PDB file of C-alpha atoms and ligand atoms in Angstrom:
ATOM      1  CA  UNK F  28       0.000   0.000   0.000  1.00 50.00           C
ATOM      2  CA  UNK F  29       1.433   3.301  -0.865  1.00 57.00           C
ATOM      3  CA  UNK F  30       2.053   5.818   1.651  1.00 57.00           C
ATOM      4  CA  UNK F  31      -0.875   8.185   0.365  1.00 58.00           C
ATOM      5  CA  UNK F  32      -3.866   5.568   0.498  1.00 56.00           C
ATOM      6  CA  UNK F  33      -2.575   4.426   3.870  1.00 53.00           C
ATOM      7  CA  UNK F  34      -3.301   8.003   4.906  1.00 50.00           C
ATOM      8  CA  UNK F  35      -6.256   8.449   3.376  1.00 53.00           C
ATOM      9  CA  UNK F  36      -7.713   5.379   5.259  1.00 47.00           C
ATOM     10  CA  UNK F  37      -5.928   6.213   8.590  1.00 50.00           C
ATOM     11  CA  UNK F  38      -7.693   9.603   7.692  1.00 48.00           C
ATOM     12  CA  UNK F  39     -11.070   7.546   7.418  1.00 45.00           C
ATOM     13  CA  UNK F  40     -10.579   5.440  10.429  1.00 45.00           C
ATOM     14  CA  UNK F  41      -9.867   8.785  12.878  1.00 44.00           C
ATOM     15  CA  UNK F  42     -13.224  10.568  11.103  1.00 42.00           C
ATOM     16  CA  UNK F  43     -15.342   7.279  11.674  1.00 42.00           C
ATOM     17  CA  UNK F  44     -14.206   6.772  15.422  1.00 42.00           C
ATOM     18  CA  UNK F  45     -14.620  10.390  16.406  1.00 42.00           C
ATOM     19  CA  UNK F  46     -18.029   9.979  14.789  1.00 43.00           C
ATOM     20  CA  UNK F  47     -18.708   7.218  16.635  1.00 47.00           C
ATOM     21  CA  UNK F  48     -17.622   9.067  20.090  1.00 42.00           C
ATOM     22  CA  UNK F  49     -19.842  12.083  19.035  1.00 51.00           C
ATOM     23  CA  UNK F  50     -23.000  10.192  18.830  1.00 54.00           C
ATOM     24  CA  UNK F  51     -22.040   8.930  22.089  1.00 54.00           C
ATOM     25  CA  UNK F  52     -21.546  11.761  23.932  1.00 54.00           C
ATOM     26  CA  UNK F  53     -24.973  13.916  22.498  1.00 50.00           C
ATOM     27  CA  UNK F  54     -26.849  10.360  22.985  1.00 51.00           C
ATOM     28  CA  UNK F  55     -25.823  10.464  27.018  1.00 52.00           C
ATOM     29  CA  UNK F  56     -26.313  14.309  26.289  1.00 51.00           C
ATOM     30  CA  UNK F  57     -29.986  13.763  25.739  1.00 50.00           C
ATOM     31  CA  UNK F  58     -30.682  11.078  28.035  1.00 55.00           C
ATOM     32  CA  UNK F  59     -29.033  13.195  31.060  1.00 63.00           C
ATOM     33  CA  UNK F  60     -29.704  16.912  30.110  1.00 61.00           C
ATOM     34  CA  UNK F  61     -27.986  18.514  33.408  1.00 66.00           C
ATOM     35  CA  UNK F  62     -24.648  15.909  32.687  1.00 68.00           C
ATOM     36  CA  UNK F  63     -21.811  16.484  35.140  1.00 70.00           C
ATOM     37  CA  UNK F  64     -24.073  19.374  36.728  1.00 76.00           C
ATOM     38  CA  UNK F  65     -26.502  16.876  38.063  1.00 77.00           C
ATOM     39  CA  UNK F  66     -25.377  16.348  41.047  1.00 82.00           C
ATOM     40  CA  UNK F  67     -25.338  19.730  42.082  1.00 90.00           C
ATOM     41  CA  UNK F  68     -29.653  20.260  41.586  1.00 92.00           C
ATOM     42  CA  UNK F  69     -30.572  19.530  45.115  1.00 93.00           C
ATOM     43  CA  UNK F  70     -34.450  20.178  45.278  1.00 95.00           C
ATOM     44  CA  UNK F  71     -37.087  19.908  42.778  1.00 94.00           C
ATOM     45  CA  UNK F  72     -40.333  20.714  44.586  1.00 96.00           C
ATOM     46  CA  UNK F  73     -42.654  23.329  43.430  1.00 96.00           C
ATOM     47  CA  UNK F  74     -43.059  27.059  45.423  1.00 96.00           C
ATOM     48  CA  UNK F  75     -45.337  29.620  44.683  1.00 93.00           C
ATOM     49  CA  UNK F  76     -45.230  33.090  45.576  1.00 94.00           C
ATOM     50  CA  UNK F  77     -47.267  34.988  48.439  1.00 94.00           C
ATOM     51  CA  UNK F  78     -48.940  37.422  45.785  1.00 91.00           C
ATOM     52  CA  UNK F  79     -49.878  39.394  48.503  1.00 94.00           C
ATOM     53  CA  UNK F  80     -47.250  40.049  50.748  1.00 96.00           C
ATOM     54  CA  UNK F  81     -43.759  38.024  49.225  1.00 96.00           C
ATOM     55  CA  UNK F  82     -40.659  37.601  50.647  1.00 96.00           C
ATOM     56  CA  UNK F  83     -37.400  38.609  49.241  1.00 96.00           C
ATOM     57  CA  UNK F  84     -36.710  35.067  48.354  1.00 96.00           C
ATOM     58  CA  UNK F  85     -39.873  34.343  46.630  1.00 97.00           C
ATOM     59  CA  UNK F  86     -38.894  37.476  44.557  1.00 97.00           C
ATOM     60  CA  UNK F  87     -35.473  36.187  43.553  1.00 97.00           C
ATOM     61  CA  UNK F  88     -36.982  32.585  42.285  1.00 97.00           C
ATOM     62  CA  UNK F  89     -40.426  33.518  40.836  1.00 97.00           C
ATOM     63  CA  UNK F  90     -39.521  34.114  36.658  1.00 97.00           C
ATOM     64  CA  UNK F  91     -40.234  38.105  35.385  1.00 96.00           C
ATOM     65  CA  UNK F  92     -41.970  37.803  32.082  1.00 97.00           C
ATOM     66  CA  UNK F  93     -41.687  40.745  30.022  1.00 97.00           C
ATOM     67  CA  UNK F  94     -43.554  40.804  26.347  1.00 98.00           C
ATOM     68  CA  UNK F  95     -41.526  42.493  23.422  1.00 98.00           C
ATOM     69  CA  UNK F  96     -42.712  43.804  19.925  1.00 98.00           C
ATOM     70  CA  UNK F  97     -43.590  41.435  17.415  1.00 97.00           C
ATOM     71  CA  UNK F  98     -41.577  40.968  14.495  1.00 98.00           C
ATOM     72  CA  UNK F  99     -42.400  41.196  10.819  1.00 98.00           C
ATOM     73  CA  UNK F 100     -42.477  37.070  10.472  1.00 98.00           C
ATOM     74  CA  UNK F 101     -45.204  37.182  13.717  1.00 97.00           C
ATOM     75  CA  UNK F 102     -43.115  36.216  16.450  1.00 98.00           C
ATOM     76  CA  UNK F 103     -43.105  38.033  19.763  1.00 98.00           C
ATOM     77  CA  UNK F 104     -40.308  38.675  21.770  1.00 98.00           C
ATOM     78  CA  UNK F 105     -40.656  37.039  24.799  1.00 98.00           C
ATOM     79  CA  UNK F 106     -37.791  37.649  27.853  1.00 98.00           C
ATOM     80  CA  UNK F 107     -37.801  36.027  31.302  1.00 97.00           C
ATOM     81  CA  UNK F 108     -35.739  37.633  34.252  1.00 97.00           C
ATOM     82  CA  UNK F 109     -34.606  35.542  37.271  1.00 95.00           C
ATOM     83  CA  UNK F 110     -36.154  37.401  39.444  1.00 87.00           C
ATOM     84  CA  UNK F 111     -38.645  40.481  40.592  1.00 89.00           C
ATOM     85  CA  UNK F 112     -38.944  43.747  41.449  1.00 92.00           C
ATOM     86  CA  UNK F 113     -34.667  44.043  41.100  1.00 92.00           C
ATOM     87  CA  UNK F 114     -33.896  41.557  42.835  1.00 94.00           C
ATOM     88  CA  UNK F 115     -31.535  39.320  40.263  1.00 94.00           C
ATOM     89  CA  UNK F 116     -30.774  35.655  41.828  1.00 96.00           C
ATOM     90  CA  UNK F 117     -27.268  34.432  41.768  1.00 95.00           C
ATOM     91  CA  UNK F 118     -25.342  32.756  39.461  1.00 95.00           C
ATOM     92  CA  UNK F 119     -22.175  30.511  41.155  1.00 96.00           C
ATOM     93  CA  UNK F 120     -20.803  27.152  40.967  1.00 93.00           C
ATOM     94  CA  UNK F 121     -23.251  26.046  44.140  1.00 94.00           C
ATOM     95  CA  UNK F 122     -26.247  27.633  43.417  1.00 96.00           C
ATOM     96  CA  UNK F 123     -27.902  29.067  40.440  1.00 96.00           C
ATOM     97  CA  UNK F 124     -30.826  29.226  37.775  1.00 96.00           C
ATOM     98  CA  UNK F 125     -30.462  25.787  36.456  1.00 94.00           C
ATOM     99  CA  UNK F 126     -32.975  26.206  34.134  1.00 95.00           C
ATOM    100  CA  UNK F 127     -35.926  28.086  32.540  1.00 97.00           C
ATOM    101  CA  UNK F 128     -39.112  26.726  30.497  1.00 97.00           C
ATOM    102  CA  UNK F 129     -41.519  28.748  28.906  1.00 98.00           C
ATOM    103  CA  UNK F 130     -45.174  27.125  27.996  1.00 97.00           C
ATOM    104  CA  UNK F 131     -47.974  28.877  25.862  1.00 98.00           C
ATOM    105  CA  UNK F 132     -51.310  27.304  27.105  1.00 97.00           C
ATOM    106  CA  UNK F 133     -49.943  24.679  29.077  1.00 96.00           C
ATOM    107  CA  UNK F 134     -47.454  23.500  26.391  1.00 96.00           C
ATOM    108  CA  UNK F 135     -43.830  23.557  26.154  1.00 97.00           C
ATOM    109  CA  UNK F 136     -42.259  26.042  23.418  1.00 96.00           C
ATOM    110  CA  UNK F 137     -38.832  26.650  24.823  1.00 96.00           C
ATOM    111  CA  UNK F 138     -36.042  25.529  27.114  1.00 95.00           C
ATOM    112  CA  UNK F 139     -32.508  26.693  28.493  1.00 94.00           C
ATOM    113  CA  UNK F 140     -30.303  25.576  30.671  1.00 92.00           C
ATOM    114  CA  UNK F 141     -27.431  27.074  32.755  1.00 92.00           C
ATOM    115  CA  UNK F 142     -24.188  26.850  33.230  1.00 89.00           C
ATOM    116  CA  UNK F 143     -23.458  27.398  36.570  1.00 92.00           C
ATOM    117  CA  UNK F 144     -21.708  30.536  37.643  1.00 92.00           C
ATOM    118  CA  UNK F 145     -21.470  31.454  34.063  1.00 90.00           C
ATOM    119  CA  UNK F 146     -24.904  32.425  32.887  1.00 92.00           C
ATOM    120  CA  UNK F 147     -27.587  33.795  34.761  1.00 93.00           C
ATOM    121  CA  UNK F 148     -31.089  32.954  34.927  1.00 96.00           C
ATOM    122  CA  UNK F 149     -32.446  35.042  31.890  1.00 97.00           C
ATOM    123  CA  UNK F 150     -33.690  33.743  28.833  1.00 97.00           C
ATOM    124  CA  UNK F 151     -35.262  35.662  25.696  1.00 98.00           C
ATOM    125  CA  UNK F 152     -37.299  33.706  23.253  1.00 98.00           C
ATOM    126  CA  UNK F 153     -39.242  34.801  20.065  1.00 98.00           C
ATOM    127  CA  UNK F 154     -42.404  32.859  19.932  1.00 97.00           C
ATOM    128  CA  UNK F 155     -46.063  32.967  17.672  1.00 97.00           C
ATOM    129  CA  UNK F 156     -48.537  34.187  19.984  1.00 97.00           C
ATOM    130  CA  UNK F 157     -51.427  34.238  18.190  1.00 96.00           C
ATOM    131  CA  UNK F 158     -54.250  32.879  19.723  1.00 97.00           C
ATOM    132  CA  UNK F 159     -52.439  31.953  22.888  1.00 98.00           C
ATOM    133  CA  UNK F 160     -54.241  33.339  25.951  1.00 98.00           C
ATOM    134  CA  UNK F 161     -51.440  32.260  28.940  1.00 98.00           C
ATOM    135  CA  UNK F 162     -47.613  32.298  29.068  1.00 98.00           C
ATOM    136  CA  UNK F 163     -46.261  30.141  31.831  1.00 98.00           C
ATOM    137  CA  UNK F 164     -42.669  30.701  32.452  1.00 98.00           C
ATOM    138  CA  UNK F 165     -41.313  27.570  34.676  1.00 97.00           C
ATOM    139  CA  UNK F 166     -37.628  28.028  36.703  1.00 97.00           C
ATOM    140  CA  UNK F 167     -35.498  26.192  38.484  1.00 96.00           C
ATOM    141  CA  UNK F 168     -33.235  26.952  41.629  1.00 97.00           C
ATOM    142  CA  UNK F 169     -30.614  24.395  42.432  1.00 95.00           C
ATOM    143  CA  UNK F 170     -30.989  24.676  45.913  1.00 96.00           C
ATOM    144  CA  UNK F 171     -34.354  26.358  46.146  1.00 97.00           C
ATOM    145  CA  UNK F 172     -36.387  24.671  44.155  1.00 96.00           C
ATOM    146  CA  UNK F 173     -38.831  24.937  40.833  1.00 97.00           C
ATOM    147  CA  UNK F 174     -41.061  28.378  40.629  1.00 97.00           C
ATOM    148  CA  UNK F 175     -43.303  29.349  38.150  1.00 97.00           C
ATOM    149  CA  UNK F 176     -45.067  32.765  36.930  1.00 97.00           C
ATOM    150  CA  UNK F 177     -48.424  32.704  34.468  1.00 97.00           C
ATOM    151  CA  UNK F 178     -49.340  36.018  32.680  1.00 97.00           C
ATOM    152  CA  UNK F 179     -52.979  36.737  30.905  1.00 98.00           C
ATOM    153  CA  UNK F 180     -52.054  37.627  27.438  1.00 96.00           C
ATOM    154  CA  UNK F 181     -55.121  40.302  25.747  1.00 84.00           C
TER     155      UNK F 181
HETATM  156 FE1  FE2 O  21     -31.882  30.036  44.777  1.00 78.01          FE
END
């Protein structure tokens, strides 16, 4: 075998296994979304806020929906702030936004997730509203828990 084709199939051989390791790694990717981060999401109940009367805590986990213009193509711009009223909740390696979900009418249209102590909890999505009458936005606290805002759209 000549020198070249012996490269060109050791070329092959390194393309197919790294391939092979790529599938791999967005197949465990997609069975375990929060990888190497999962040990790190210590609760997962639900909270809700006191609408009356909340707490500076309740403030920093419930999501901030905010409604932006809507573009030529119909979508709306949609942001969600981690948290209320100014108060912004942390982002370090041991606790932070792990992740926010927004749901028109119940159903799932977008997802994020965090890296922690590199991204905070804000996410900005442009979505078709027409016809929707609720926008649920759904976050998660590592430590403190899931929390969950619903706005009446007009
Ligand atoms: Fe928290």
């Amino acid at each position: 075998m000549d020198r070249r084709k012996a490269l060109k199939i050791g070329a092959l051989g390194a393309l197919a296994a790294a391939t092979t390791l790529s599938a791999s790694e967005y197949k465990e990717e997609k069975t375990d979304v929060y990888g190497k981060y999962r040990e790190g999401i210590k609760n997962r109940e639900k909270y809700k806020k006191d609408s009356k009367n909340p707490t500076k805590g309740q403030l920093k986990h419930t999501p901030d929906i905010k409604i932006g213009p809507k573009d030529t193509n119909g979508y709306t711009l949609v942001e969600i702030t981690l948290g209320q009223e100014g108060i912004i909740h942390p982002s370090t390696d041991n606790h932070w936004i792990d992740f926010i979900e927004l749901n028109a009418d119940g159903k799932l249209v977008a997802r994020t997730l965090f890296e922690p102590g590199k991204a905070m909890g804000y996410a900005a999505y442009k979505v078709k509203l027409d016809g929707v009458k609720k926008l649920t936005a759904v976050a998660g606290c590592n430590i403190h828990g899931i929390w969950e805002n619903t706005i009446t759209l007009k």
